[in-house]
GROMACS .gro file of C-alpha atoms in nm:
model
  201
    1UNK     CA    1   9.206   0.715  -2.465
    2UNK     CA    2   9.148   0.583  -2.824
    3UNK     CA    3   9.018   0.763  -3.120
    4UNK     CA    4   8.674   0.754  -3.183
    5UNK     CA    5   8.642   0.589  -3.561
    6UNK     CA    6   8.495   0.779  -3.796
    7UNK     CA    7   8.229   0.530  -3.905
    8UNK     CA    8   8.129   0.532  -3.532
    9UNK     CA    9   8.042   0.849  -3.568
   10UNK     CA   10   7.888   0.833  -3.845
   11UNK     CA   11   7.653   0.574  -3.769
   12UNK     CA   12   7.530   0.745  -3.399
   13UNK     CA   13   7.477   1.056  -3.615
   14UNK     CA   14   7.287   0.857  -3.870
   15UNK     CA   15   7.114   0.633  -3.642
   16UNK     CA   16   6.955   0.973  -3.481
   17UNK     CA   17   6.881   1.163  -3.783
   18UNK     CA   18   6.674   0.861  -3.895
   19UNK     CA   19   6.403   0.819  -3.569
   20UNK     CA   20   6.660   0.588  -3.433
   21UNK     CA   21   6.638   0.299  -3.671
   22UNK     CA   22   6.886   0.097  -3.578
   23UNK     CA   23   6.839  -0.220  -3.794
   24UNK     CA   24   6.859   0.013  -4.141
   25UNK     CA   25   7.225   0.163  -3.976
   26UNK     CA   26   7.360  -0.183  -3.912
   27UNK     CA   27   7.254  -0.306  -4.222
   28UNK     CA   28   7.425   0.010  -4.380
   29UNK     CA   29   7.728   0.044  -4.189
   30UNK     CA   30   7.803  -0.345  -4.130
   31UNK     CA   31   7.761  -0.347  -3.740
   32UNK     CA   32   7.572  -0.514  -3.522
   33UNK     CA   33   7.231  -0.330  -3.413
   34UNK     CA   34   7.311  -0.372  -3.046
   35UNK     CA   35   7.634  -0.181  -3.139
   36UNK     CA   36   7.454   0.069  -3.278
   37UNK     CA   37   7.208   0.118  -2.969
   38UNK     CA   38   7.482   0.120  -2.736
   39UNK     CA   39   7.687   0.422  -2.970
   40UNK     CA   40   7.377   0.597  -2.961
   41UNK     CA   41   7.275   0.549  -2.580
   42UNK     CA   42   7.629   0.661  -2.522
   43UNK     CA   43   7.635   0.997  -2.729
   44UNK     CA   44   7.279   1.101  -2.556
   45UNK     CA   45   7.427   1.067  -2.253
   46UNK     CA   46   7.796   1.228  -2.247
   47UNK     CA   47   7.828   1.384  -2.596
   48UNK     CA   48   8.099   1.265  -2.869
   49UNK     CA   49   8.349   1.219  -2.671
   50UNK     CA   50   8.174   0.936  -2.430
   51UNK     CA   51   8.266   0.705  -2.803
   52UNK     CA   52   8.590   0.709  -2.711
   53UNK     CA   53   8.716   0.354  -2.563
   54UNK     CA   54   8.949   0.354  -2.266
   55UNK     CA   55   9.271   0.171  -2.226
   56UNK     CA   56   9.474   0.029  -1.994
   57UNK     CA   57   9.807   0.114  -1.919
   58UNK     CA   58  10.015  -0.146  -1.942
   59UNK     CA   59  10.254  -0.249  -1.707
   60UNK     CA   60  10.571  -0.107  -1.671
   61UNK     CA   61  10.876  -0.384  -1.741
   62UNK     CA   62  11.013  -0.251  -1.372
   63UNK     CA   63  10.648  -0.360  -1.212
   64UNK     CA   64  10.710  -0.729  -1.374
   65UNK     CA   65  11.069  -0.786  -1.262
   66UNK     CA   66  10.984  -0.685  -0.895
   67UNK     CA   67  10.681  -0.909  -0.896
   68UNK     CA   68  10.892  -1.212  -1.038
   69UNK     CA   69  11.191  -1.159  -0.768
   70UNK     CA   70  10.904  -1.179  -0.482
   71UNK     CA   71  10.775  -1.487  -0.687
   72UNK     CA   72  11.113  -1.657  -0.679
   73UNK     CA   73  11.181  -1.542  -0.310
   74UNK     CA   74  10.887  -1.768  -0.240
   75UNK     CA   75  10.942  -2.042  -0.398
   76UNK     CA   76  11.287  -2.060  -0.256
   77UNK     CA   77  11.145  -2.038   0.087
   78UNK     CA   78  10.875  -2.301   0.010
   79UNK     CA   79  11.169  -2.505  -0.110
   80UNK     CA   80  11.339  -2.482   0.232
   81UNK     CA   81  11.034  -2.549   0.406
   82UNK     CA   82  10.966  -2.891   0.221
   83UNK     CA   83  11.319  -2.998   0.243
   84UNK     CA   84  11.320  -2.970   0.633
   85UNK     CA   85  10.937  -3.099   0.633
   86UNK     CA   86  11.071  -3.428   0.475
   87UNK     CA   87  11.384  -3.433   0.740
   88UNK     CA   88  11.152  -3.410   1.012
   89UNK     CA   89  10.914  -3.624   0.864
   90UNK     CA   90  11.256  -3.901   0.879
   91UNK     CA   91  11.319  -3.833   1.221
   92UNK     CA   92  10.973  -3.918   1.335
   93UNK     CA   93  10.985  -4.225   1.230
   94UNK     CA   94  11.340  -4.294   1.374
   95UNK     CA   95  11.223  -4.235   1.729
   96UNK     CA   96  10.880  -4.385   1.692
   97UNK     CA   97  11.053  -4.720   1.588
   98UNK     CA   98  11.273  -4.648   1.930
   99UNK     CA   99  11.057  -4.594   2.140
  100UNK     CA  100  10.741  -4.830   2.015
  101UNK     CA  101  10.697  -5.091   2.278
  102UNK     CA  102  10.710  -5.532   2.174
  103UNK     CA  103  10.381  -5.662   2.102
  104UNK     CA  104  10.296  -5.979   2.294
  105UNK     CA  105  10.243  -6.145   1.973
  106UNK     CA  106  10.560  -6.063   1.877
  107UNK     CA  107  10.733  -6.183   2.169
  108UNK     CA  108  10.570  -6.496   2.075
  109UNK     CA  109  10.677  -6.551   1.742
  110UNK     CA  110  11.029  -6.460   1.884
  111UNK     CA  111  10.976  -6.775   2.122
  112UNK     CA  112  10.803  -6.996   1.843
  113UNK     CA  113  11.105  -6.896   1.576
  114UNK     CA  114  11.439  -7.032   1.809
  115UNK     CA  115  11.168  -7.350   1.867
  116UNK     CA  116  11.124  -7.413   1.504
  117UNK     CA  117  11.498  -7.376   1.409
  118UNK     CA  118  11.620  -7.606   1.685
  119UNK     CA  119  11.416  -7.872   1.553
  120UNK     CA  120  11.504  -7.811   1.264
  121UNK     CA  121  11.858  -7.877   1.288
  122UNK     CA  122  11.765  -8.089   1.527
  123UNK     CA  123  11.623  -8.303   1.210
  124UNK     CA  124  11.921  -8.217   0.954
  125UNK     CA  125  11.686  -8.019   0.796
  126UNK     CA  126  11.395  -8.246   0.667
  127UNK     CA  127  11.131  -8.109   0.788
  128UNK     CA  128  10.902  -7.874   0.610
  129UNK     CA  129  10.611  -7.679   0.744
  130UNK     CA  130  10.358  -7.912   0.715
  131UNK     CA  131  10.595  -8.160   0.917
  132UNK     CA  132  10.709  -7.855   1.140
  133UNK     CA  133  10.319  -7.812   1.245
  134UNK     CA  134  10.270  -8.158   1.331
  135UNK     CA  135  10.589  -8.201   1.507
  136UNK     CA  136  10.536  -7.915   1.715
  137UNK     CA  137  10.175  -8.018   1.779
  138UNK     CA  138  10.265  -8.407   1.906
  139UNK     CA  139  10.564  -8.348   2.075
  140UNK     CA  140  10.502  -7.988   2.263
  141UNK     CA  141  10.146  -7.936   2.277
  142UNK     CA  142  10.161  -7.650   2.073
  143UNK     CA  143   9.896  -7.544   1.846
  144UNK     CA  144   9.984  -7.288   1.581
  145UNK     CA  145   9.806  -7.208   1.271
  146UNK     CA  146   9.967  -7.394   0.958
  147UNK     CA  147  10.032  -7.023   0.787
  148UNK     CA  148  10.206  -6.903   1.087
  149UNK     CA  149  10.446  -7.180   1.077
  150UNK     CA  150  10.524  -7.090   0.714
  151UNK     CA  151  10.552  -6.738   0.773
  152UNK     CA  152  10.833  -6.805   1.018
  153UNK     CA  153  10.988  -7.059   0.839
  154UNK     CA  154  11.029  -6.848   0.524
  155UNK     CA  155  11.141  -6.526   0.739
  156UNK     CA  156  11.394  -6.819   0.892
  157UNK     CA  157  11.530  -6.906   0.533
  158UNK     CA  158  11.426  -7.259   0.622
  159UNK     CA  159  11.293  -7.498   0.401
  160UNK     CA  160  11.263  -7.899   0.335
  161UNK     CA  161  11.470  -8.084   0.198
  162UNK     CA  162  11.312  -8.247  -0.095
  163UNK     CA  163  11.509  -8.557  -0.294
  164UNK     CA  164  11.383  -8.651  -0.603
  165UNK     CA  165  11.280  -8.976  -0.653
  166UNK     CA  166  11.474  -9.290  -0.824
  167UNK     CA  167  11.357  -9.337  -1.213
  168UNK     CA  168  11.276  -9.712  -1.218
  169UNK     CA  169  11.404  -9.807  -1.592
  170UNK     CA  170  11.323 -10.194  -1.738
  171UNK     CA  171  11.619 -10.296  -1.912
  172UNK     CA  172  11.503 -10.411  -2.290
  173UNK     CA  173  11.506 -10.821  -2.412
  174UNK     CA  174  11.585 -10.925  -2.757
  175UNK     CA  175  11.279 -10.990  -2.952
  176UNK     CA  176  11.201 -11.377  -2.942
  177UNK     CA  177  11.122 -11.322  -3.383
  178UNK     CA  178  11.242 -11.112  -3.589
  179UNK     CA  179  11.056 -11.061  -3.944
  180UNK     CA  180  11.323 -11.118  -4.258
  181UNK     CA  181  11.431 -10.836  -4.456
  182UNK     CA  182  11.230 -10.963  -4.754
  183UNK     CA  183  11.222 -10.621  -4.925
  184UNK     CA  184  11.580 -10.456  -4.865
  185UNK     CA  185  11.460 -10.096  -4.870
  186UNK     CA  186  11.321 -10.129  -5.200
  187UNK     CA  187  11.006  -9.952  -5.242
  188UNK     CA  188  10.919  -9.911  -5.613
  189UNK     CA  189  10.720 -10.218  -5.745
  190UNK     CA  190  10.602 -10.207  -6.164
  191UNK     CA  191  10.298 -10.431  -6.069
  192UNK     CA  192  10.005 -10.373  -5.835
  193UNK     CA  193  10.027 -10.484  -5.481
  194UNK     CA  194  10.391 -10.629  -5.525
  195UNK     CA  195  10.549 -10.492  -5.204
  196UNK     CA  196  10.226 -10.566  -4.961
  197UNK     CA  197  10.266 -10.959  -5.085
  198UNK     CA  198  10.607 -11.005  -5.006
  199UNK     CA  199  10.598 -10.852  -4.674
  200UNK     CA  200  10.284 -11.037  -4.610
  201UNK     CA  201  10.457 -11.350  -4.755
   0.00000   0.00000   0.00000
């Protein structure tokens, strides 16, 4: 238990002798009055030693390194825990993909992708998927959405050939007239108008 404080004391004391006037012994003492009432309150009820403020032990080092070696225990365990979580979490997926049965869509797109690449060789490789759609539409009765097509076809690695197109150039004439060299790169004239006269002629 702490000591009571001698202005404590002193200001309960005070605080009675004076009918209780609590704002006069705050403004004396420099406490609060609600400090004051509660002194007060307190040495009415218990005496002068109720002043006194209790403490708390504090904790023994011994009580801290126990409580940090449970701590650590723990976390190890939770450690463990998470690591197998993930491995199990890795084999779940492994046999899922095993044992997941073929969708009939998929079967489908299995049939539709050895179709598209044996016309494509078939073709030397022309044919993009545009041409692929068509193809397989006119010659085999098969409808397929245009995205489908190229969804397979990029999956494939197959793509059109595409050749770039001749540049047509125009091979350049002589000039029927050609204008004489009147002026001979010189510029600088002393009259007005000089150089726009002889060019003009």
């Amino acid at each position: 238990m702490a000591k009571i404080s001698g202005e404590e004391k002193q200001a309960a004391e005070f605080c009675i002798t004076h009918d209780r006037d609590y704002a006069l012994t705050a403004a004396l003492f420099g406490f609060t009055s609600q400090q004051v009432y509660s002194w007060v309150r307190k040495y009415h009820a218990a005496g002068i030693n109720s002043l006194r403020h209790e403490r708390k032990c504090p904790r023994e080092l011994s009580d801290w390194v126990t409580e940090n070696k449970q701590l650590k225990t723990v976390n190890l365990k939770l450690e463990m825990e998470a690591v197998l979580h993930r491995k199990l979490q890795q084999g779940r997926v492994y046999y899922k993909c095993l044992n997941r049965t073929v969708s009939q869509k998929q079967i489908e797109d299995e049939k539709l992708a050895g179709l598209i690449t044996e016309i494509y060789q078939a073709q030397r490789g022309i044919p993009g998927y545009r041409q692929m759609k068509i193809i397989l539409d006119r010659r085999y009765g098969l409808k397929y959405n245009l995205k489908r097509i190229y969804r397979l076809m990029r999956v494939l690695g197959l793509r059109s050939v595409c050749r770039k197109k001749k540049r047509l150039y125009k091979k350049k004439t002589p000039s029927e007239y050609v204008a004489e060299n009147v002026l001979n790169r010189e510029f600088s004239s002393d009259r007005q108008n000089e150089t726009g006269r002889m060019r003009s002629g």
